[in-house]
PDB file of C-alpha atoms in Angstrom:
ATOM      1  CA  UNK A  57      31.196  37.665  13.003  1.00  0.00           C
ATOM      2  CA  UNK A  58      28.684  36.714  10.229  1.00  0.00           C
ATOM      3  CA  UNK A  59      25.135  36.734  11.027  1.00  0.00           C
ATOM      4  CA  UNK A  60      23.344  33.020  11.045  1.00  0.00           C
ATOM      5  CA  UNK A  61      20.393  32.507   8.751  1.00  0.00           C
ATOM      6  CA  UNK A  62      17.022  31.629  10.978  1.00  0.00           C
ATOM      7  CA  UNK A  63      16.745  28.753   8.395  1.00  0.00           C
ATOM      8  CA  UNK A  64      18.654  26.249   7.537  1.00  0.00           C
ATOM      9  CA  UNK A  65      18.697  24.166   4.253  1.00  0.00           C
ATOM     10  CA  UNK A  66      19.475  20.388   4.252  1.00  0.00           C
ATOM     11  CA  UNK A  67      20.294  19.228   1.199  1.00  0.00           C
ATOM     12  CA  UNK A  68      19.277  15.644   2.755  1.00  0.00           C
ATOM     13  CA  UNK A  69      22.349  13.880   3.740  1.00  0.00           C
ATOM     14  CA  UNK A  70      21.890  13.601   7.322  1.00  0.00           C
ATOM     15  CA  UNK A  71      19.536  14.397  10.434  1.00  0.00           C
ATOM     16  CA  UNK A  72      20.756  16.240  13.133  1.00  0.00           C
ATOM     17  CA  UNK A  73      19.018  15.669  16.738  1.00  0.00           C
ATOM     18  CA  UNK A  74      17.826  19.434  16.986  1.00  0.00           C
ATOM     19  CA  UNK A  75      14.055  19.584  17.414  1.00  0.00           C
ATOM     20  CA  UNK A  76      12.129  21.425  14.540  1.00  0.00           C
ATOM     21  CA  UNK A  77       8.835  22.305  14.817  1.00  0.00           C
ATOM     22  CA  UNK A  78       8.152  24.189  11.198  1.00  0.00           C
ATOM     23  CA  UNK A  79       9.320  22.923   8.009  1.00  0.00           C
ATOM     24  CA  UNK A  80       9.051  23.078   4.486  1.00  0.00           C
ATOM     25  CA  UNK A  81       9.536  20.130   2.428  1.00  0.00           C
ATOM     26  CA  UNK A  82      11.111  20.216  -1.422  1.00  0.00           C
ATOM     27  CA  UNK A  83      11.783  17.670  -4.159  1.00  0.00           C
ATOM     28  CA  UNK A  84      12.009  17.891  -7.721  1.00  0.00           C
ATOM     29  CA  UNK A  85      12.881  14.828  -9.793  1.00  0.00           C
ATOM     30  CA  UNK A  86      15.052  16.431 -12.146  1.00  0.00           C
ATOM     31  CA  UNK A  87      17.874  18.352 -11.577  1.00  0.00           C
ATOM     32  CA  UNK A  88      16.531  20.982 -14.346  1.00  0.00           C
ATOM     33  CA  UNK A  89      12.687  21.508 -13.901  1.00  0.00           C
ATOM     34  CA  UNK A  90       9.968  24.231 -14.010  1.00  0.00           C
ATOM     35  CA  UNK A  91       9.875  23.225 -10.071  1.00  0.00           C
ATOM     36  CA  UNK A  92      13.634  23.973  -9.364  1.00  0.00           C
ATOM     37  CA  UNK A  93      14.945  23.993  -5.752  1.00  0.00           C
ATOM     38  CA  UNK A  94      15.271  27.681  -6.336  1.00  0.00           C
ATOM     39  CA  UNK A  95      11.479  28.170  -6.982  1.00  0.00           C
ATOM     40  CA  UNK A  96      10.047  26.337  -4.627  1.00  0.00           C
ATOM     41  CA  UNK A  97      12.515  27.721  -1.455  1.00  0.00           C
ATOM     42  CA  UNK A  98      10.833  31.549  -2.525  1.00  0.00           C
ATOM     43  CA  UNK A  99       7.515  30.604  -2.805  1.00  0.00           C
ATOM     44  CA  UNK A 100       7.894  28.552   0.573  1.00  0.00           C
ATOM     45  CA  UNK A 101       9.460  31.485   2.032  1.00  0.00           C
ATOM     46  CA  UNK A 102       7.201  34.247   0.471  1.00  0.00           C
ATOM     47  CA  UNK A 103       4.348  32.112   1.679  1.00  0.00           C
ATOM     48  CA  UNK A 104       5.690  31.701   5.652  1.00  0.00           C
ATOM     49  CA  UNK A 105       6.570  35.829   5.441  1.00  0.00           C
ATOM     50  CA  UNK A 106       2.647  36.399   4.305  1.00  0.00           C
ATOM     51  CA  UNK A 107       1.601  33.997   7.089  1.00  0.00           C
ATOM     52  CA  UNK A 108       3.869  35.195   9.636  1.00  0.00           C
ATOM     53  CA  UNK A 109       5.106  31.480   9.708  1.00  0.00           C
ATOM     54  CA  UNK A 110       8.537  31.202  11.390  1.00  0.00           C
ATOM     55  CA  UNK A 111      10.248  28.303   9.719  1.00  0.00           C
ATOM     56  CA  UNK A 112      12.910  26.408  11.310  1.00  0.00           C
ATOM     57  CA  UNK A 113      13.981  24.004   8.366  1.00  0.00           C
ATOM     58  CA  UNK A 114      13.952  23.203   4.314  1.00  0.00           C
ATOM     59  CA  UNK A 115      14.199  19.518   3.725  1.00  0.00           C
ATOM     60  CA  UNK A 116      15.142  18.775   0.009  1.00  0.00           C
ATOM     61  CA  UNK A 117      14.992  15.697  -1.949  1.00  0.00           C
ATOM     62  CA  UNK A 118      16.861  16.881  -5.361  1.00  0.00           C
ATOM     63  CA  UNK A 119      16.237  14.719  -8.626  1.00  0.00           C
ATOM     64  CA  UNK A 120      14.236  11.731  -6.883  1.00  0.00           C
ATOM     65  CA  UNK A 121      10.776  10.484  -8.355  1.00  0.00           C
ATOM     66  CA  UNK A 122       8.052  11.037  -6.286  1.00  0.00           C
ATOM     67  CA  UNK A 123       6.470   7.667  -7.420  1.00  0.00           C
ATOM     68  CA  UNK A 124       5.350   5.294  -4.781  1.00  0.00           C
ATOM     69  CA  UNK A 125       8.390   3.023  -5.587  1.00  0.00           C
ATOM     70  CA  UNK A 126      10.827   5.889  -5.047  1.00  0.00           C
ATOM     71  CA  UNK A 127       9.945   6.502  -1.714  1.00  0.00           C
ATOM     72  CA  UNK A 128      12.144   4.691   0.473  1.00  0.00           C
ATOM     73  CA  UNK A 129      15.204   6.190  -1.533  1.00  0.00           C
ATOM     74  CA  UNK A 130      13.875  10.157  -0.207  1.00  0.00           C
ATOM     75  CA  UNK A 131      16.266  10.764   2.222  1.00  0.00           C
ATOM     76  CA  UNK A 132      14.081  13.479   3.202  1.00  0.00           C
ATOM     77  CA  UNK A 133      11.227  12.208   3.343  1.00  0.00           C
ATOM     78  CA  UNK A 134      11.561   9.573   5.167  1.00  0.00           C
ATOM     79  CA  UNK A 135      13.340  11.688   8.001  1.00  0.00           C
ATOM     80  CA  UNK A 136      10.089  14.519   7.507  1.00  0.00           C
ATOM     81  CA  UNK A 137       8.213  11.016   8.084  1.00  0.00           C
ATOM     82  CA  UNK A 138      10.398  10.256  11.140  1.00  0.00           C
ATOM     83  CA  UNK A 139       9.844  13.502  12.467  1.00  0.00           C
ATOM     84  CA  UNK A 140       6.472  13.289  12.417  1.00  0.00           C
ATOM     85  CA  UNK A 141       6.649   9.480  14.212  1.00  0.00           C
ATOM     86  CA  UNK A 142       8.377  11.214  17.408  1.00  0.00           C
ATOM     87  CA  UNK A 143       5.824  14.323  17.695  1.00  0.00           C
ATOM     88  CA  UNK A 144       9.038  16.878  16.780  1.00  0.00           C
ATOM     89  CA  UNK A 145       6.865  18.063  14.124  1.00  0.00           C
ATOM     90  CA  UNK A 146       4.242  21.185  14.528  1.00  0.00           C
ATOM     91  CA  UNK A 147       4.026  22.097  10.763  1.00  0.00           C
ATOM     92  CA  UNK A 148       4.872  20.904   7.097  1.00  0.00           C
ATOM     93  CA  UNK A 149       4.662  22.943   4.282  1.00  0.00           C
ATOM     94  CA  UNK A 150       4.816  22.227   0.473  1.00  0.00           C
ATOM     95  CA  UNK A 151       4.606  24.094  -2.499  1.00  0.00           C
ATOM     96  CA  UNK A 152       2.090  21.421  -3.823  1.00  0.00           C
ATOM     97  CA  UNK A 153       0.519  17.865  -2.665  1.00  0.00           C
ATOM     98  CA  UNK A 154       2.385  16.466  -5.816  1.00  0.00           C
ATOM     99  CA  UNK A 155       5.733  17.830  -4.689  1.00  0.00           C
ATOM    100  CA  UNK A 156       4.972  15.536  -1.073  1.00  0.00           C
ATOM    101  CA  UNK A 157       4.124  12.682  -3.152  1.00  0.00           C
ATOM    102  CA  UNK A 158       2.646  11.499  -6.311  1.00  0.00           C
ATOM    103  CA  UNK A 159       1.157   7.760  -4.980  1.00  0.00           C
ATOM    104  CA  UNK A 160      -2.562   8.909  -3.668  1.00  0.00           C
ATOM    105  CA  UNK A 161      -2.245   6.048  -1.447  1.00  0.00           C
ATOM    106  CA  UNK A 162       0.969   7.152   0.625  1.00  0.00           C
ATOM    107  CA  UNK A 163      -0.300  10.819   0.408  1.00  0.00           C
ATOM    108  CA  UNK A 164      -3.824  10.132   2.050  1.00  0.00           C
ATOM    109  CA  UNK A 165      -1.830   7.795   4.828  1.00  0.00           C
ATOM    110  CA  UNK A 166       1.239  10.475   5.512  1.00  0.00           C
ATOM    111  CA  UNK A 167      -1.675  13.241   5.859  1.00  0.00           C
ATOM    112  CA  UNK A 168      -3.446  11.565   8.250  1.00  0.00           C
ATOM    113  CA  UNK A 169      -0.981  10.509  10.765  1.00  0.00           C
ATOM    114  CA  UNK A 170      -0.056  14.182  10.659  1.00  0.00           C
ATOM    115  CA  UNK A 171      -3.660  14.595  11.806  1.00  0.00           C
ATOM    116  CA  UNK A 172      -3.357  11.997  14.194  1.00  0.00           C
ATOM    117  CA  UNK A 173      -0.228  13.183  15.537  1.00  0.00           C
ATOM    118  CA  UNK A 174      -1.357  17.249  15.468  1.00  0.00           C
ATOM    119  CA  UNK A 175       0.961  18.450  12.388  1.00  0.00           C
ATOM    120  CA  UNK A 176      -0.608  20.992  10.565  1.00  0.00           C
ATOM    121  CA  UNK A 177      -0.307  19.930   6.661  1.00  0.00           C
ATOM    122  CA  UNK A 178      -0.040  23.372   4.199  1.00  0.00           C
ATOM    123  CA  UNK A 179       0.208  22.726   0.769  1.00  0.00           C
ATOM    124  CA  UNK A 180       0.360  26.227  -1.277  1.00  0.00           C
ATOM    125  CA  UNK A 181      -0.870  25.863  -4.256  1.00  0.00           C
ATOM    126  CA  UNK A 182      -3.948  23.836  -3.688  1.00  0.00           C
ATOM    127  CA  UNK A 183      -4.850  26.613  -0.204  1.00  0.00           C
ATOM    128  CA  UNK A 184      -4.493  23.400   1.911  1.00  0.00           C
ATOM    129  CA  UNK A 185      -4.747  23.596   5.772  1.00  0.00           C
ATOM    130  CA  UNK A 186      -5.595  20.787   7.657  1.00  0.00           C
ATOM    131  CA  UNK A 187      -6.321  23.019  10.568  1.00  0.00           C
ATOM    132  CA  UNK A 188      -8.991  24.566   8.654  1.00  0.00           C
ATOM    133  CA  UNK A 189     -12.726  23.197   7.552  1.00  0.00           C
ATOM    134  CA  UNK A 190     -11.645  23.308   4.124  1.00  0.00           C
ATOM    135  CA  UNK A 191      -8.158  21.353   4.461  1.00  0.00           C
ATOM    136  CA  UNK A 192     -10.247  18.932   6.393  1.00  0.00           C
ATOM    137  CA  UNK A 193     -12.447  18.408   3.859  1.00  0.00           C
ATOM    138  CA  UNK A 194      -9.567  17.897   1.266  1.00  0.00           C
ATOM    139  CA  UNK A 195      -8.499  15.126   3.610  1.00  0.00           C
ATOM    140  CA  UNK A 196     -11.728  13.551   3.356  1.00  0.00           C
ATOM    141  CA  UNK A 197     -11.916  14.178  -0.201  1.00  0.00           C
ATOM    142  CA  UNK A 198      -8.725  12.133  -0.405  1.00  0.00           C
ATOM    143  CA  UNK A 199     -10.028   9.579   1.723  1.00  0.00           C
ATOM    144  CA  UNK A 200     -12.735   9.106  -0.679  1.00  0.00           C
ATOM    145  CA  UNK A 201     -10.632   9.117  -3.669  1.00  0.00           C
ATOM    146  CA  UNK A 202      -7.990   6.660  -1.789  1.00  0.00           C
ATOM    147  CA  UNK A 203     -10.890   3.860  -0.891  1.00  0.00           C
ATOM    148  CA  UNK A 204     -12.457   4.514  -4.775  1.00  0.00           C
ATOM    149  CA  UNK A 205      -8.619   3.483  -5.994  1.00  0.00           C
ATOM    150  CA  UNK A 206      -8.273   0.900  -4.295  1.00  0.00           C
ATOM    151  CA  UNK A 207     -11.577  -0.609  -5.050  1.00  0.00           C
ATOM    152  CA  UNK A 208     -10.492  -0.380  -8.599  1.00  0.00           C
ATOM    153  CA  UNK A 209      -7.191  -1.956  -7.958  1.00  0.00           C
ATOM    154  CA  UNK A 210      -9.511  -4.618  -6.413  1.00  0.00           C
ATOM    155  CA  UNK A 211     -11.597  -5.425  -9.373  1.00  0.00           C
ATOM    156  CA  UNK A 212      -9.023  -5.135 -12.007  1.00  0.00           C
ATOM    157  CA  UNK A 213      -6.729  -7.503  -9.939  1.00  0.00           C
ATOM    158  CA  UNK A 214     -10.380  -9.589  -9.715  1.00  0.00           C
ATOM    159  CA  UNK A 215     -10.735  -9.213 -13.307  1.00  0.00           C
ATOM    160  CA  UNK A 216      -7.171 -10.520 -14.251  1.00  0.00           C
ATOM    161  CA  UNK A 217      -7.036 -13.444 -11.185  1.00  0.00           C
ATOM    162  CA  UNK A 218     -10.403 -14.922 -13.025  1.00  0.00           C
ATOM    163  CA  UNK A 219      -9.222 -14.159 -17.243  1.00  0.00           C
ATOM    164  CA  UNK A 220      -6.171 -16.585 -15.602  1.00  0.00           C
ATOM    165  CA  UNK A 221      -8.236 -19.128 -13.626  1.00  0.00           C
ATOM    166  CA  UNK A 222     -10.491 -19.578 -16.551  1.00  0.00           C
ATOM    167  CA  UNK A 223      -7.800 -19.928 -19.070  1.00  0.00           C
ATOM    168  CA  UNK A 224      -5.895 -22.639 -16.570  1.00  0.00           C
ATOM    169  CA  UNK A 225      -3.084 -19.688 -16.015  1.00  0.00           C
ATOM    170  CA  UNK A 226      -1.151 -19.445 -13.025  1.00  0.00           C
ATOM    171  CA  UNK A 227      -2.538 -17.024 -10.977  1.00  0.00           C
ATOM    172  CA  UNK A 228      -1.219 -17.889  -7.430  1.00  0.00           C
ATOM    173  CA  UNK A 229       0.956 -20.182  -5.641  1.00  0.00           C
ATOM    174  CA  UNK A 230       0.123 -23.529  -7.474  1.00  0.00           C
ATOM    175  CA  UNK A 231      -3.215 -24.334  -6.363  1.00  0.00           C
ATOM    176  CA  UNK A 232      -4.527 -27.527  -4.456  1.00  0.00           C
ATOM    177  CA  UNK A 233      -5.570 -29.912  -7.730  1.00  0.00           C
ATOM    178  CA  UNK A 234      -2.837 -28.953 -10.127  1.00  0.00           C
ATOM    179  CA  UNK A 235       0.530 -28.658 -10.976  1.00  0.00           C
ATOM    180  CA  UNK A 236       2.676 -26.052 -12.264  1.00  0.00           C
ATOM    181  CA  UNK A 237       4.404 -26.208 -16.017  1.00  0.00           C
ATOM    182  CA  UNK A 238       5.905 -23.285 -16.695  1.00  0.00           C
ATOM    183  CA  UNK A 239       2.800 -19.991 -16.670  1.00  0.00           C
ATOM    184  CA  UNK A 240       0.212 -22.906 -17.360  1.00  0.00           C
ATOM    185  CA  UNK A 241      -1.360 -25.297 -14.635  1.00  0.00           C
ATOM    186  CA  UNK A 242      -2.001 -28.824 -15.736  1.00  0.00           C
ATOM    187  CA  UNK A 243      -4.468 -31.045 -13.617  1.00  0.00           C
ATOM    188  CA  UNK A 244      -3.277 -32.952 -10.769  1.00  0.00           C
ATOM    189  CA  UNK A 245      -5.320 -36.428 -10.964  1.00  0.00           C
ATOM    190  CA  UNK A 246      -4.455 -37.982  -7.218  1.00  0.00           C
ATOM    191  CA  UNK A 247      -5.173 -34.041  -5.828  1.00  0.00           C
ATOM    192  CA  UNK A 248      -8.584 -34.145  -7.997  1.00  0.00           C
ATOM    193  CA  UNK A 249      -9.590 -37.523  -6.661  1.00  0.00           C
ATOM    194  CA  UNK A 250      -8.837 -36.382  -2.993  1.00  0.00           C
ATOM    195  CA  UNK A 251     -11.013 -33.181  -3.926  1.00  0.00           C
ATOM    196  CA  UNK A 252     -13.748 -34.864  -5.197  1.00  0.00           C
ATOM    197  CA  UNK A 253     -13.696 -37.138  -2.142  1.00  0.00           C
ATOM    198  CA  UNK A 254     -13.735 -33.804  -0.074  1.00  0.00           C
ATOM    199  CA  UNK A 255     -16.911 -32.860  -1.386  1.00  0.00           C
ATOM    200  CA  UNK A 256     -18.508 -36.042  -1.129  1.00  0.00           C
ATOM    201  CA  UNK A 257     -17.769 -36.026   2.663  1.00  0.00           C
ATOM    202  CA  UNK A 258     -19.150 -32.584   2.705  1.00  0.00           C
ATOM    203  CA  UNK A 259     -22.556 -33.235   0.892  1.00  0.00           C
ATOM    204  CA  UNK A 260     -23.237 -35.927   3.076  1.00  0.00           C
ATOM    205  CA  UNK A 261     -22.710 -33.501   6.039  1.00  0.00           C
ATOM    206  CA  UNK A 262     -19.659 -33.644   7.375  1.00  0.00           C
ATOM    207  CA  UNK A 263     -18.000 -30.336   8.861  1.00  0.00           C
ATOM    208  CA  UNK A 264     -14.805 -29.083   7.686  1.00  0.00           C
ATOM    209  CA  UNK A 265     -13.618 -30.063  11.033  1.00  0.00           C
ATOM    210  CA  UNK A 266     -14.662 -33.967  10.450  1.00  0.00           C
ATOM    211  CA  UNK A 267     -13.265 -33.521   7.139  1.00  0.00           C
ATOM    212  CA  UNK A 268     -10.125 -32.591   8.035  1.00  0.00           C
ATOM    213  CA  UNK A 269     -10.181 -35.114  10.418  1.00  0.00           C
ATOM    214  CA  UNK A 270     -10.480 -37.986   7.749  1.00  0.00           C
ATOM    215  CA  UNK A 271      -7.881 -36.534   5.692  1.00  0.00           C
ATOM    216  CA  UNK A 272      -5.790 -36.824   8.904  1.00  0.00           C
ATOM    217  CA  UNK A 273      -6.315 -40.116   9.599  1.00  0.00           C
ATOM    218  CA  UNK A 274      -5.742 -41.418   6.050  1.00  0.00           C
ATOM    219  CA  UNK A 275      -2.296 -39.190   6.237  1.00  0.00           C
ATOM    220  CA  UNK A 276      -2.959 -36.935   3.447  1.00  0.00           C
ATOM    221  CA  UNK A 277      -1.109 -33.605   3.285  1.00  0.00           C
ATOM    222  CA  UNK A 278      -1.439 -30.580   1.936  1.00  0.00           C
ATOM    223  CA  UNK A 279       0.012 -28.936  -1.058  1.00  0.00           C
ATOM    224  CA  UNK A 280       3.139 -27.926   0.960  1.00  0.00           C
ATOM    225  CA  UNK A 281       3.146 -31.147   2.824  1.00  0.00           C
ATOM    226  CA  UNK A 282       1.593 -29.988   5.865  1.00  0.00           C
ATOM    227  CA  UNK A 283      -0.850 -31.606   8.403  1.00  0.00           C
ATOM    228  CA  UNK A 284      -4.818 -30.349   7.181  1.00  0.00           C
ATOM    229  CA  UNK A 285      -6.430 -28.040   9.463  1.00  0.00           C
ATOM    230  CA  UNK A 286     -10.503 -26.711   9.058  1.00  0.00           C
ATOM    231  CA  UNK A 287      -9.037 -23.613   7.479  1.00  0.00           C
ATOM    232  CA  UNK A 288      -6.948 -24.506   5.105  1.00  0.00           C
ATOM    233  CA  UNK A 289      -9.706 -27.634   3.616  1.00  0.00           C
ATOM    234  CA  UNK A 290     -12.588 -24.559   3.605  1.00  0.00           C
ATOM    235  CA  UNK A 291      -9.747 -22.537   1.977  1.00  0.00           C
ATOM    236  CA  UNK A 292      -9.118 -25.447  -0.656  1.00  0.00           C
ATOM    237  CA  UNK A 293     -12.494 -26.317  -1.059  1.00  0.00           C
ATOM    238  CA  UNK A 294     -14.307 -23.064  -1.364  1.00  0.00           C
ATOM    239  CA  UNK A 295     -11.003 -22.062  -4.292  1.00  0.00           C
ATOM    240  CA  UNK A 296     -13.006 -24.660  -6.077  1.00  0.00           C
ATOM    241  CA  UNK A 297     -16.374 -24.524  -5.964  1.00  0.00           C
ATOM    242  CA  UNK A 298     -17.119 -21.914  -9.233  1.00  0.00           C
ATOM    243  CA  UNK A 299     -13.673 -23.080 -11.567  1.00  0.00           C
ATOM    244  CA  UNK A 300     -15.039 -23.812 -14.706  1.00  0.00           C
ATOM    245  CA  UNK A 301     -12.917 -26.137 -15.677  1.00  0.00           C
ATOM    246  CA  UNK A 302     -12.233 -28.409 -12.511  1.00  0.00           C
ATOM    247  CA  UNK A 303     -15.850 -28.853 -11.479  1.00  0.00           C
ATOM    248  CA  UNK A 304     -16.173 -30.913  -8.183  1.00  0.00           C
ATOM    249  CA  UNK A 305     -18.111 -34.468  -8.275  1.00  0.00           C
ATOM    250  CA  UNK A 306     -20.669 -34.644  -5.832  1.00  0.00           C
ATOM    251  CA  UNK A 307     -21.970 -37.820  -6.837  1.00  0.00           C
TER     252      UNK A 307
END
């Protein structure tokens, strides 16, 4: 009788129900590439035979994108991810962070449920160990990195939201005040008029609350034809209060 191999390879089709508790993890997104299937298996298992790491398991994802949008189609990741969900995971091993993922944003948050959940993270080629001080710090480090993206997403989506408003370009679902032609919003007079009536009842004191109120009792809706609330006239009001070009009358 032939001898069974102590690891077995899933080419990701399917998941069987057997707990695993060390893995290694593999995806290339071409079929021919410098990081071939081949390559990365040896230096996974050269790696665990160094460490005197017993692995149970190779997951592969073969030719899929490691982009952010490509995730949901990695069979294997998304059952590494699963794994991880249901605390049958003790260890994860890569032969580099961008072999796990490529999207900083869905690395830093995979890594640190691990954390949460226990899983030791190795990454070979980078010496990561998030047992260790130093693969701790890398998670921090990518914490850091993470919030500095997406404070840049933040002020470039900033940046393009206010080019748009000033230039009377959609930039949103059609705004209270105008309508929608095409990419370009053109003024809605009877919305303006009920604006500028808005902040009159506000400069002379009234609270959202009592302005919603009058709106209510004159049967005004909103936008989508809905009832006013407080909210949703601060929301309306405050979109308006610095647009160049649909200043509010307060006289």
């Amino acid at each position: 009788m032939s001898s069974i191999s102590p690891i077995l390879f899933v080419n990701f089709t399917s998941i069987t129900e057997v707990k695993m508790n060390k893995i290694g993890y593999i995806r290339n997104s071409r079929l021919v590439q410098e990081n071939s299937v081949s390559v990365q298996t040896k230096l996974i298992k050269d790696f665990c035979k160094t460490h005197n790491i017993k692995l149970d398991k190779i997951i592969i994802d073969e030719g899929i994108s490691g982009s952010g949008d490509k995730t949901k189609h990695r069979d294997g990741y998304q059952s590494v991810m699963d794994m991880i969900n249901n605390n049958e995971l003790d260890t994860l091993i890569v032969v580099s962070i961008s072999r796990w993922g490529r999207n900083l944003g869905e690395i830093y948050n995979s890594v640190n449920l691990m954390t949460q959940k226990n899983v030791k993270f190795m990454s070979i080629k980078e010496n990561i160990d998030t047992s260790s001080p130093y693969g701790r710090f890398t998670i921090n480090l990518l914490s850091s990195l993470y919030e500095m993206e997406l404070e840049l997403i933040k002020d470039r989506t900033r940046d393009t939201l206010k080019m748009k408003k000033e230039n009377n370009k959609v930039y949103s679902p059609t705004p209270y005040g105008f309508d929608r032609d095409g990419d370009d919003l053109i003024e809605n007079k009877k919305e303006k008029r009920l604006l500028n009536k808005m902040f009159r009842l506000k400069d002379s004191g009234l609270s959202y609350g009592k302005i919603c109120n009058y709106l209510k009792r004159n049967r005004h809706k909103t936008k989508n034809g809905k009832k006013w609330t407080p909210s949703n006239v601060y929301s309306v009001m405050k979109s308006h209060m610095n647009t160049p070009k649909f200043t509010p009358s307060f006289g």
